[in-house]
CSV table of C-alpha atoms in Angstrom, one decimal:
chain,number,residue,atom,x,y,z
A,13,MET,CA,125.8,113.8,135.1
A,14,SER,CA,122.0,114.8,134.0
A,15,VAL,CA,119.4,114.1,131.7
A,16,GLU,CA,119.5,117.6,130.1
A,17,GLY,CA,123.6,115.6,128.4
A,18,VAL,CA,121.3,112.6,127.6
A,19,SER,CA,118.0,114.5,126.5
A,20,ALA,CA,121.1,116.3,124.5
A,21,ILE,CA,122.5,113.2,123.2
A,22,PHE,CA,119.3,110.9,121.9
A,23,GLY,CA,118.3,114.1,120.0
A,24,ARG,CA,122.0,114.2,118.1
A,25,VAL,CA,121.6,110.3,117.4
A,26,LEU,CA,118.1,110.9,116.5
A,27,GLN,CA,118.7,113.7,114.2
A,28,VAL,CA,115.8,115.5,116.0
A,29,GLY,CA,114.7,118.9,118.1
A,30,ASP,CA,114.6,119.0,122.0
A,31,VAL,CA,113.6,115.5,123.4
A,32,GLY,CA,111.5,115.3,127.2
A,33,SER,CA,113.3,113.1,130.3
A,34,GLU,CA,110.5,110.2,129.3
A,35,SER,CA,110.5,110.2,125.8
A,36,ASP,CA,111.2,106.2,124.5
A,37,PHE,CA,114.2,105.9,122.1
A,38,PHE,CA,112.8,103.8,120.2
A,39,THR,CA,109.6,105.2,119.9
A,40,LEU,CA,111.1,108.7,118.4
A,41,GLY,CA,112.0,106.0,115.2
A,42,GLY,CA,115.8,104.7,117.4
A,43,ASP,CA,116.2,100.7,116.8
A,44,SER,CA,119.4,99.0,117.5
A,45,LEU,CA,122.0,100.0,115.1
A,46,LEU,CA,120.9,103.7,116.5
A,47,ALA,CA,121.7,102.9,120.2
A,48,THR,CA,125.0,102.0,120.0
A,49,ARG,CA,126.1,105.2,118.8
A,50,VAL,CA,124.0,106.6,121.6
A,51,LEU,CA,126.1,104.2,124.2
A,52,SER,CA,129.4,104.9,122.4
A,53,ALA,CA,128.7,108.3,123.1
A,54,VAL,CA,127.5,107.8,126.8
A,55,ALA,CA,130.3,106.0,127.3
A,56,ARG,CA,132.3,109.0,125.9
A,57,GLU,CA,131.2,111.6,127.8
A,58,TYR,CA,130.5,109.5,131.3
A,59,GLY,CA,132.8,107.2,130.9
A,60,VAL,CA,130.2,105.0,131.8
A,61,GLU,CA,130.3,102.1,128.8
A,62,LEU,CA,126.4,99.7,129.0
A,63,SER,CA,125.7,97.1,127.1
A,64,PHE,CA,122.0,96.9,124.8
A,65,ASP,CA,120.3,95.1,127.2
A,66,ASP,CA,120.9,98.3,129.9
A,67,PHE,CA,119.6,100.1,127.2
A,68,ALA,CA,116.8,99.0,126.4
A,69,ASP,CA,115.8,98.0,129.9
A,70,ALA,CA,116.0,101.8,129.9
A,71,PRO,CA,114.9,103.4,127.0
A,72,THR,CA,114.5,107.5,128.5
A,73,PRO,CA,117.0,110.2,129.1
A,74,ALA,CA,115.3,109.8,132.2
A,75,ALA,CA,116.1,106.3,133.2
A,76,LEU,CA,119.2,105.6,131.0
A,77,ALA,CA,120.5,109.1,133.6
A,78,GLU,CA,119.4,107.3,136.6
A,79,ARG,CA,121.4,104.0,135.2
A,80,ILE,CA,124.7,106.2,134.1
A,81,ALA,CA,124.7,107.9,138.1
A,82,SER,CA,124.2,104.5,139.6
A,83,LEU,CA,127.1,103.2,137.6
A,84,ARG,CA,129.6,105.9,138.5
B,4,MET,CA,117.6,110.5,66.3
B,5,SER,CA,115.7,107.2,64.6
B,6,ARG,CA,117.5,104.1,65.9
B,7,VAL,CA,119.3,103.2,69.1
B,8,VAL,CA,121.0,100.0,69.8
B,9,VAL,CA,120.5,99.0,74.1
B,10,VAL,CA,123.4,96.8,75.5
B,11,GLY,CA,122.3,95.0,77.7
B,12,ALA,CA,118.6,94.0,79.1
B,13,GLY,CA,118.4,94.2,83.2
B,14,LEU,CA,116.9,97.1,84.2
B,15,ALA,CA,119.0,99.6,83.8
B,16,GLY,CA,119.0,98.5,79.7
B,17,LEU,CA,115.8,98.0,80.0
B,18,THR,CA,114.3,101.3,81.5
B,19,ALA,CA,116.4,103.2,79.2
B,20,ALA,CA,115.0,100.8,76.3
B,21,THR,CA,111.4,102.2,77.2
B,22,ASP,CA,112.1,105.5,77.9
B,23,LEU,CA,113.8,105.6,73.9
B,24,SER,CA,110.8,103.7,73.0
B,25,ARG,CA,108.1,105.6,74.2
B,26,ALA,CA,110.1,108.9,72.7
B,27,GLY,CA,110.0,107.0,69.4
B,28,VAL,CA,112.8,106.3,69.0
B,29,GLU,CA,113.2,102.5,67.1
B,30,VAL,CA,115.2,100.1,70.0
B,31,THR,CA,117.0,96.8,69.8
B,32,VAL,CA,118.1,95.6,72.6
B,33,LEU,CA,121.0,93.3,72.9
B,34,GLU,CA,122.1,90.5,75.7
B,35,ALA,CA,124.2,88.0,76.1
B,36,ARG,CA,122.7,86.0,77.9
B,37,ASP,CA,119.9,83.8,77.2
B,38,ARG,CA,117.4,85.9,80.0
B,39,VAL,CA,116.4,89.5,80.5
B,40,GLY,CA,117.2,90.7,84.3
B,41,GLY,CA,120.7,90.7,84.4
B,42,ARG,CA,121.5,90.7,88.6
B,43,THR,CA,118.0,89.8,88.5
B,44,HIS,CA,117.1,86.4,88.7
B,45,GLY,CA,114.2,84.5,89.6
B,46,ILE,CA,114.1,80.5,91.3
B,47,GLU,CA,110.4,78.6,91.6
B,48,VAL,CA,111.7,76.3,95.1
B,49,ALA,CA,107.7,75.5,94.6
B,50,PRO,CA,104.6,75.6,91.8
B,51,GLY,CA,104.3,79.1,91.8
B,52,ALA,CA,106.3,80.3,94.5
B,53,TRP,CA,109.2,82.7,93.0
B,54,ILE,CA,112.4,83.6,95.0
B,55,ASP,CA,115.1,86.1,93.9
B,56,ALA,CA,118.5,84.6,93.4
B,57,GLY,CA,119.4,88.5,93.2
B,58,ALA,CA,118.5,91.6,93.4
B,59,ALA,CA,115.8,91.0,96.1
B,60,TYR,CA,115.2,94.1,98.5
B,61,LEU,CA,113.7,97.5,98.1
B,62,GLY,CA,113.0,100.8,101.1
B,63,ASP,CA,110.4,103.7,100.4
B,64,ARG,CA,113.5,106.2,99.6
B,65,HIS,CA,113.1,103.6,96.1
B,66,THR,CA,110.7,106.4,94.6
B,67,ASP,CA,111.6,105.4,90.8
B,68,LEU,CA,111.9,101.7,91.5
B,69,ALA,CA,108.1,101.8,93.1
B,70,LYS,CA,107.2,103.5,90.4
B,71,THR,CA,108.4,100.8,87.6
B,72,ILE,CA,107.0,98.0,90.5
B,73,ALA,CA,103.3,100.2,89.9
B,74,ASP,CA,102.8,100.7,85.9
B,75,LEU,CA,104.4,97.5,85.3
B,76,GLY,CA,101.0,96.1,87.6
B,77,LEU,CA,103.2,94.0,90.3
B,78,LYS,CA,103.5,94.5,93.8
B,79,THR,CA,105.4,94.7,96.8
B,80,VAL,CA,105.0,92.5,100.6
B,81,PRO,CA,106.9,93.4,103.7
B,82,THR,CA,110.0,91.5,104.5
B,83,THR,CA,109.4,89.9,108.2
B,84,MET,CA,110.9,89.2,111.0
B,85,ARG,CA,109.5,88.9,113.5
B,86,GLY,CA,110.7,86.5,116.6
B,87,GLN,CA,114.4,85.9,117.7
B,88,SER,CA,118.0,85.8,116.5
B,89,ARG,CA,120.3,83.8,116.3
B,90,PHE,CA,124.3,85.0,116.0
B,91,VAL,CA,127.7,82.3,116.3
B,92,LEU,CA,130.5,84.1,117.0
B,93,GLY,CA,132.8,83.1,118.0
B,94,HIS,CA,131.0,82.5,121.4
B,95,GLY,CA,129.0,79.7,121.0
B,96,ARG,CA,125.3,79.7,119.6
B,97,VAL,CA,123.3,83.0,121.3
B,98,THR,CA,119.9,83.2,120.6
B,99,ARG,CA,118.5,87.0,121.5
B,100,GLU,CA,115.7,89.8,120.2
B,101,GLY,CA,116.3,91.8,117.9
B,102,ARG,CA,119.3,91.6,115.6
B,103,PHE,CA,121.6,93.0,116.9
B,104,PRO,CA,124.7,90.9,118.1
B,105,PRO,CA,126.1,89.9,121.7
B,106,LEU,CA,128.7,92.6,121.4
B,107,SER,CA,130.1,95.0,123.4
B,108,ALA,CA,127.3,97.8,122.1
B,109,VAL,CA,129.7,100.6,123.2
B,110,ALA,CA,132.7,99.5,120.8
B,111,LEU,CA,129.7,99.0,118.0
B,112,GLY,CA,128.5,102.5,118.2
B,113,ASP,CA,132.0,103.8,118.4
B,114,LEU,CA,132.4,101.2,115.3
B,115,PHE,CA,128.9,103.5,113.4
B,116,ASP,CA,130.0,106.8,115.2
B,117,ARG,CA,133.3,107.0,112.8
B,118,LEU,CA,131.7,105.6,110.0
B,119,ASP,CA,128.7,108.2,109.9
B,120,ASP,CA,132.2,110.4,110.1
B,121,LEU,CA,133.1,109.5,106.8
B,122,VAL,CA,129.0,109.8,105.5
B,123,GLN,CA,128.4,112.5,106.8
B,124,ARG,CA,132.0,113.9,104.9
B,125,VAL,CA,131.1,112.2,101.5
B,126,ARG,CA,129.8,114.2,98.5
B,127,VAL,CA,127.6,111.9,97.0
B,128,ASP,CA,126.9,113.6,93.5
B,129,ALA,CA,130.8,113.9,93.3
B,130,PRO,CA,132.8,111.4,95.7
B,131,TRP,CA,136.4,112.6,94.3
B,132,ARG,CA,135.3,116.1,95.4
B,133,SER,CA,134.5,114.9,98.8
B,134,GLY,CA,138.2,116.2,99.5
B,135,ILE,CA,138.2,112.0,101.9
B,136,PRO,CA,142.2,110.8,100.0
B,137,ASP,CA,141.3,108.6,97.8
B,138,ASP,CA,144.9,106.3,98.7
B,139,GLU,CA,143.8,103.9,101.3
B,140,THR,CA,141.7,100.9,101.4
B,141,ALA,CA,138.7,100.3,104.2
B,142,ALA,CA,141.0,97.3,105.7
B,143,ALA,CA,144.2,100.3,106.3
B,144,TRP,CA,141.3,102.6,108.2
B,145,ALA,CA,140.1,99.8,109.7
B,146,GLN,CA,143.7,98.5,111.1
B,147,ARG,CA,144.1,102.3,112.5
B,148,GLU,CA,140.5,103.8,113.4
B,149,LEU,CA,139.4,100.6,115.6
B,150,THR,CA,140.9,99.9,118.5
B,151,ARG,CA,138.3,97.8,120.4
B,152,PRO,CA,138.0,94.0,118.9
B,153,ASP,CA,133.7,93.9,118.3
B,154,ALA,CA,134.2,96.8,116.4
B,155,ARG,CA,137.3,94.7,114.4
B,156,ALA,CA,135.7,92.0,114.2
B,157,PHE,CA,132.3,93.2,113.6
B,158,PHE,CA,133.8,95.3,110.5
B,159,PRO,CA,134.3,93.6,107.5
B,160,LEU,CA,131.1,91.1,108.9
B,161,PHE,CA,129.6,95.2,107.7
B,162,LEU,CA,130.6,95.9,104.9
B,163,GLY,CA,130.6,92.4,103.7
B,164,GLU,CA,126.7,92.4,104.3
B,165,MET,CA,126.2,95.9,103.3
B,166,MET,CA,128.1,95.8,100.1
B,167,ALA,CA,129.8,92.3,99.8
B,168,ALA,CA,133.1,93.8,99.9
B,169,ASP,CA,136.5,92.4,102.0
B,170,PRO,CA,137.6,95.4,103.6
B,171,ALA,CA,140.7,95.0,101.7
B,172,ASP,CA,138.8,95.7,97.6
B,173,VAL,CA,137.0,99.3,98.6
B,174,SER,CA,138.2,102.6,99.1
B,175,VAL,CA,137.2,104.5,102.9
B,176,LEU,CA,136.3,106.5,99.9
B,177,HIS,CA,134.0,104.2,97.9
B,178,MET,CA,132.8,102.8,101.6
B,179,ALA,CA,132.0,106.1,102.0
B,180,PHE,CA,130.3,106.9,99.6
B,181,TYR,CA,128.4,103.4,99.0
B,182,LEU,CA,126.6,104.0,102.7
B,183,ALA,CA,126.0,107.8,101.9
B,184,SER,CA,124.5,106.9,98.4
B,185,GLY,CA,122.4,104.3,99.8
B,186,GLY,CA,120.6,106.1,102.2
B,187,GLY,CA,123.0,105.9,105.3
B,188,LEU,CA,124.6,104.1,107.9
B,189,ARG,CA,120.7,103.3,109.0
B,190,TYR,CA,118.8,103.3,106.2
B,191,LEU,CA,120.7,100.8,104.2
B,192,ASN,CA,121.4,98.6,106.9
B,193,ALA,CA,117.3,98.5,108.2
B,194,PHE,CA,114.8,95.5,107.3
B,195,GLU,CA,111.7,97.5,108.4
B,196,GLY,CA,111.7,101.3,107.4
B,197,GLY,CA,115.2,100.8,105.3
B,198,ALA,CA,116.4,99.1,102.2
B,199,GLN,CA,115.6,95.7,102.4
B,200,ASP,CA,112.0,96.8,103.1
B,201,SER,CA,110.0,95.0,101.6
B,202,ARG,CA,110.6,93.1,97.9
B,203,VAL,CA,108.6,92.8,94.4
B,204,ASP,CA,106.3,89.7,94.9
B,205,ALA,CA,106.5,86.8,93.0
B,206,GLY,CA,110.2,87.6,92.5
B,207,ALA,CA,112.1,91.4,91.4
B,208,HIS,CA,112.7,88.9,87.8
B,209,GLN,CA,109.6,89.4,86.5
B,210,LEU,CA,110.3,93.2,86.3
B,211,CYS,CA,112.3,92.7,83.4
B,212,ARG,CA,110.6,90.4,82.0
B,213,ARG,CA,107.9,93.2,81.5
B,214,LEU,CA,109.8,95.8,80.6
B,215,ALA,CA,110.8,93.5,77.8
B,216,ASP,CA,107.0,92.2,76.9
B,217,GLY,CA,106.6,95.9,76.7
B,218,LEU,CA,109.0,97.1,74.2
B,219,GLY,CA,107.1,94.1,72.0
B,220,PRO,CA,108.2,91.2,70.1
B,221,GLY,CA,111.5,91.5,67.7
B,222,VAL,CA,113.3,94.0,70.3
B,223,VAL,CA,114.8,92.1,72.5
B,224,ARG,CA,117.7,89.9,71.1
B,225,LEU,CA,118.6,87.5,73.9
B,226,ASP,CA,122.6,85.1,73.7
B,227,THR,CA,123.5,88.3,71.5
B,228,ALA,CA,126.7,89.5,73.3
B,229,VAL,CA,128.2,92.4,72.0
B,230,HIS,CA,132.8,92.3,71.0
B,231,THR,CA,133.3,95.7,69.1
B,232,ILE,CA,131.5,99.3,69.4
B,233,ASP,CA,132.7,101.6,66.1
B,234,GLN,CA,131.9,104.5,65.4
B,235,THR,CA,134.2,105.9,63.4
B,236,GLY,CA,132.1,106.1,60.4
B,237,ARG,CA,129.4,108.0,59.7
B,238,SER,CA,127.3,106.2,62.3
B,239,ALA,CA,127.8,103.4,65.3
B,240,THR,CA,128.0,99.6,64.0
B,241,VAL,CA,127.6,97.6,67.3
B,242,HIS,CA,128.8,93.7,66.3
B,243,SER,CA,128.1,90.7,68.0
B,244,ALA,CA,129.7,88.1,66.7
B,245,SER,CA,126.3,87.2,64.8
B,246,ALA,CA,125.4,90.0,63.0
B,247,THR,CA,125.9,94.1,63.6
B,248,TYR,CA,123.4,96.9,63.8
B,249,THR,CA,123.4,100.2,62.5
B,250,CYS,CA,122.1,103.2,64.6
B,251,ASP,CA,122.5,106.8,66.3
B,252,ALA,CA,123.2,105.8,69.7
B,253,VAL,CA,124.3,103.4,72.1
B,254,VAL,CA,123.4,102.7,75.0
B,255,VAL,CA,126.0,100.4,77.3
B,256,ALA,CA,123.9,99.6,80.0
B,257,VAL,CA,126.4,96.1,81.5
B,258,PRO,CA,128.7,95.9,84.4
B,259,PRO,CA,131.9,98.0,84.7
B,260,ALA,CA,133.5,95.0,83.9
B,261,LEU,CA,132.1,93.4,81.1
B,262,ALA,CA,131.5,96.5,79.5
B,263,ASP,CA,135.3,96.9,79.0
B,264,GLU,CA,135.5,93.5,77.7
B,265,ILE,CA,133.4,95.5,74.5
B,266,ARG,CA,136.5,96.8,72.2
B,267,LEU,CA,135.4,100.5,71.3
B,268,LEU,CA,136.8,102.0,68.0
B,269,PRO,CA,137.7,105.0,68.0
B,270,ASP,CA,138.6,103.9,72.3
B,271,ALA,CA,137.6,106.0,75.3
B,272,PRO,CA,139.8,108.0,76.5
B,273,VAL,CA,139.5,106.7,80.1
B,274,ARG,CA,137.5,102.5,80.4
B,275,ARG,CA,135.4,101.4,83.0
B,276,THR,CA,138.1,100.3,85.2
B,277,THR,CA,141.0,99.9,86.8
B,278,PRO,CA,143.4,97.2,87.6
B,279,GLY,CA,142.3,97.5,91.6
B,280,THR,CA,138.3,97.5,90.5
B,281,ALA,CA,136.8,94.2,92.2
B,282,PRO,CA,133.4,92.4,91.5
B,283,GLY,CA,131.6,92.6,94.8
B,284,ARG,CA,131.2,89.0,96.4
B,285,ALA,CA,128.5,87.8,96.8
B,286,VAL,CA,127.1,84.1,96.3
B,287,LYS,CA,123.7,83.5,97.4
B,288,VAL,CA,122.2,79.8,99.4
B,289,HIS,CA,118.8,79.1,99.1
B,290,LEU,CA,117.2,76.2,101.2
B,291,ILE,CA,114.1,75.5,100.8
B,292,TYR,CA,112.0,73.8,103.4
B,293,PRO,CA,108.5,72.4,103.6
B,294,THR,CA,107.7,75.8,105.8
B,295,PRO,CA,109.3,78.3,107.2
B,296,LEU,CA,109.0,75.9,110.7
B,297,TRP,CA,111.7,78.1,112.1
B,298,ARG,CA,108.9,80.9,112.8
B,299,GLU,CA,107.2,77.9,114.7
B,300,GLN,CA,109.8,77.5,117.1
B,301,GLY,CA,110.2,81.6,117.1
B,302,LEU,CA,112.9,82.3,115.3
B,303,SER,CA,113.2,84.7,112.6
B,304,GLY,CA,115.9,83.1,110.4
B,305,TRP,CA,118.4,85.6,110.8
B,306,SER,CA,121.6,85.2,112.1
B,307,VAL,CA,125.1,86.7,111.8
B,308,ASN,CA,127.7,84.2,111.8
B,309,ALA,CA,131.7,85.2,111.8
B,310,ASP,CA,132.6,81.8,109.9
B,311,GLY,CA,131.5,81.2,106.4
B,312,PRO,CA,129.7,80.3,104.1
B,313,LEU,CA,126.8,81.8,105.5
B,314,MET,CA,128.1,84.7,107.0
B,315,SER,CA,124.3,85.8,107.1
B,316,THR,CA,121.0,83.8,107.2
B,317,VAL,CA,117.4,85.5,106.0
B,318,ASP,CA,114.0,84.7,105.9
B,319,ASP,CA,113.3,84.6,102.2
B,320,SER,CA,110.3,82.4,102.0
B,321,PRO,CA,107.8,83.3,99.3
B,322,ALA,CA,104.6,85.3,100.5
B,323,TYR,CA,101.9,83.7,99.2
B,324,GLY,CA,102.1,79.7,99.8
B,325,GLU,CA,103.6,77.1,102.4
B,326,VAL,CA,107.2,76.8,101.2
B,327,GLY,CA,109.7,78.3,103.8
B,328,VAL,CA,113.3,80.1,102.0
B,329,LEU,CA,116.5,80.9,104.4
B,330,THR,CA,118.8,82.5,102.3
B,331,GLY,CA,122.3,82.0,103.3
B,332,PHE,CA,124.8,85.1,102.3
B,333,VAL,CA,127.9,84.1,101.6
B,334,THR,CA,129.8,87.9,101.3
B,335,GLY,CA,133.3,88.7,100.9
B,336,ARG,CA,136.4,87.4,100.8
B,337,GLU,CA,134.6,83.9,101.7
B,338,ALA,CA,132.5,84.0,99.0
B,339,THR,CA,135.5,83.7,96.8
B,340,ARG,CA,136.5,80.6,98.6
B,341,TYR,CA,133.1,79.8,98.1
B,342,ALA,CA,132.4,79.8,94.7
B,343,ALA,CA,135.8,77.5,93.2
B,344,LEU,CA,134.2,74.8,95.1
B,345,THR,CA,132.5,72.3,93.7
B,346,PRO,CA,128.9,72.0,93.8
B,347,ALA,CA,128.9,69.1,96.2
B,348,GLU,CA,131.4,70.3,98.9
B,349,GLN,CA,129.2,74.1,98.2
B,350,ARG,CA,126.6,71.3,98.9
B,351,ARG,CA,127.9,69.7,102.3
B,352,GLU,CA,129.6,73.5,104.1
B,353,ALA,CA,126.5,75.0,103.6
B,354,LEU,CA,124.1,71.9,105.0
B,355,ALA,CA,126.9,71.3,107.5
B,356,GLN,CA,126.9,75.0,108.8
B,357,ALA,CA,122.7,75.5,108.6
B,358,ALA,CA,122.7,72.5,111.5
B,359,ALA,CA,124.9,74.1,113.5
B,360,ILE,CA,123.2,77.6,113.7
B,361,PHE,CA,119.6,75.9,113.3
B,362,PRO,CA,120.2,72.0,114.6
B,363,SER,CA,116.5,72.6,115.8
B,364,LEU,CA,115.6,72.5,111.7
B,365,PRO,CA,115.6,68.9,109.7
B,366,GLU,CA,117.5,69.1,106.7
B,367,PRO,CA,116.0,71.3,104.4
B,368,THR,CA,114.4,69.9,101.1
B,369,GLY,CA,116.2,72.1,98.2
B,370,PHE,CA,119.4,74.2,97.7
B,371,GLN,CA,120.0,76.4,95.4
B,372,VAL,CA,123.3,78.9,94.7
B,373,SER,CA,122.9,81.2,93.2
B,374,ASN,CA,126.7,82.2,92.4
B,375,TRP,CA,127.4,85.5,91.4
B,376,VAL,CA,131.2,86.3,90.9
B,377,THR,CA,132.0,84.2,88.9
B,378,GLU,CA,128.7,84.9,86.8
B,379,ARG,CA,129.9,85.3,83.8
B,380,TYR,CA,127.4,87.7,82.2
B,381,SER,CA,127.8,89.7,86.1
B,382,ARG,CA,131.0,89.5,87.0
B,383,GLY,CA,129.6,90.0,90.7
B,384,CYS,CA,127.4,91.0,93.1
B,385,TYR,CA,126.3,93.3,94.2
B,386,ALA,CA,128.2,95.8,92.7
B,387,ALA,CA,131.5,96.6,91.1
B,388,LEU,CA,133.7,97.4,94.0
B,389,LEU,CA,135.8,100.6,93.5
B,390,GLY,CA,139.8,100.6,95.0
B,391,PRO,CA,142.4,102.6,95.8
B,392,GLY,CA,142.1,106.4,93.2
B,393,ASP,CA,139.5,104.7,91.3
B,394,TRP,CA,136.9,107.4,92.1
B,395,ASN,CA,139.5,110.0,90.8
B,396,LEU,CA,140.0,108.2,88.0
B,397,LEU,CA,136.1,106.9,86.7
B,398,GLY,CA,134.3,108.9,88.4
B,399,PRO,CA,134.5,112.0,86.5
B,400,HIS,CA,133.8,110.4,83.2
B,401,LEU,CA,130.7,108.3,85.0
B,402,THR,CA,127.7,109.5,83.1
B,403,THR,CA,130.2,111.0,80.1
B,404,PRO,CA,129.3,109.9,77.3
B,405,HIS,CA,131.6,108.8,75.0
B,406,GLY,CA,130.2,109.8,71.2
B,407,ARG,CA,127.4,108.6,70.7
B,408,VAL,CA,128.2,105.7,73.8
B,409,HIS,CA,126.1,106.4,76.5
B,410,TRP,CA,126.4,104.2,79.9
B,411,ALA,CA,123.9,103.0,82.1
B,412,GLY,CA,124.0,101.0,85.1
B,413,ALA,CA,123.5,100.1,88.7
B,414,GLU,CA,127.4,101.6,89.0
B,415,THR,CA,126.4,104.6,87.0
B,416,SER,CA,124.7,106.1,89.4
B,417,THR,CA,125.8,108.1,92.5
B,418,GLU,CA,122.4,108.0,94.3
B,419,TYR,CA,121.9,104.4,95.1
B,420,PHE,CA,124.3,103.0,93.5
B,421,GLY,CA,124.5,99.1,92.9
B,422,LEU,CA,121.0,99.0,93.4
B,423,MET,CA,117.8,98.6,91.7
B,424,GLU,CA,116.8,102.2,92.3
B,425,GLY,CA,120.4,103.2,90.5
B,426,ALA,CA,120.0,100.9,87.5
B,427,ILE,CA,116.8,102.3,87.1
B,428,ARG,CA,117.4,106.1,87.6
B,429,SER,CA,120.9,105.2,85.6
B,430,GLY,CA,118.6,104.5,83.0
B,431,HIS,CA,116.1,107.2,83.0
B,432,ARG,CA,119.2,109.4,82.6
B,433,ALA,CA,121.0,107.6,80.0
B,434,ALA,CA,117.4,108.0,78.3
B,435,ALA,CA,117.1,111.6,78.6
B,436,GLN,CA,121.0,112.1,77.9
B,437,ILE,CA,120.2,110.7,74.1
B,438,LEU,CA,116.4,112.6,74.3
B,439,ALA,CA,118.4,115.9,75.1
B,440,GLN,CA,121.8,115.5,72.6
B,441,HIS,CA,120.0,113.5,69.8
B,442,ARG,CA,116.9,115.1,68.6
B,443,PRO,CA,117.2,115.9,65.2
B,444,GLN,CA,116.4,119.4,64.5
B,445,GLN,CA,113.5,121.1,63.3
B,446,ALA,CA,112.5,121.5,60.2
């Protein structure tokens, strides 16, 4: 479980390079459809199923990693 | 090259006619309807306030359409979607921000991952060479691939919204191709920044009207349905019930099912459809209000519904003026059922559902149904739906002329297939083909 891992998921879904740990997914061009693809990747990689509202509340790699860690 | 007959006065045919006319070719456009426009059509819902009964939306990647809009002196207006959405997906009525349905995000993400995997694998310019088997329907694919209930529930709604298809209508290959051709899942799905970013101010039907006007008087002949194209002689003759037109080349710019109603002499080795090709299944229902009342209530007008007839609704109010318009999309299997109802039944069902989705709204003051499913001279909307095997059989011949007969139309463009952009690109391509192949020898 790492912030880098979540950053890598953001980068893959958004098709952008380095995503900083405090970068906001929606500011980087993400929308709700792409957000679901982050959450399906999180479920596959970390075994944690988050809701869209969870993601909307924690839309940066750092915040989302923290949310994932709290649920594992 | 002196004379060309264009069959069909939609965007594709009128674009081809305009290009040919500018190149000095004498053009005649034959249109079966009593109007130009094809699958674009305007309805005047209040004095000077027009809405789109047919094709409506465009995005920034629709570059040829943008050029046509600018050339014709028209403007675009952004689609507005501010406020909360409504969802009626089997767990009561849910109101929330954004267009995201209250379903499992992980299940939807898993669905989009699988669809995107197909989109990445498909070869848009030649789908039949993608290596994706062309023997399976999207329904069979979903049955096998989608295990989560929310993904299974949402998939037909998504396919209905994206391509006016029931999952049983289309091959997996056509689904993948269509999504890729339109710019991918995210672009095709999005309003702001996507394929539904804007509309043509005061209606997309104006494009065809102005293109037709630009061709000059007498060029477009309405109420002229073509039944035969004969090229057994030294030129081509195009036959309608009332007249025969002799020419050097023909552009057939009508949907594939209608192209196949035209008798070709000699016949083409491969026609434009197979028995497995289905018409696009879309009916648009327009609910007209004195003003966009839902906006005052903090609602966007966007809704997604598990049951029909209104599978989704969207705020389609004209950009200027008072009137408010909610457009309901009846798509997929539900469109076929709804299309067969009497006008009174259609009205009753739509108003009852609108009241259930938006109980705070009064009964609309106006009601219109644009039934593209049974429209004689469209045979479906948004576009023809290719079934299993169709791309392998039809694809290689999509743009190949049959002698003097050239093919145009939104279904002949592998770029933005089925959209206004695809129609315009096909018109430019067909005109360029004719000018290249039939250019007279220089003395």
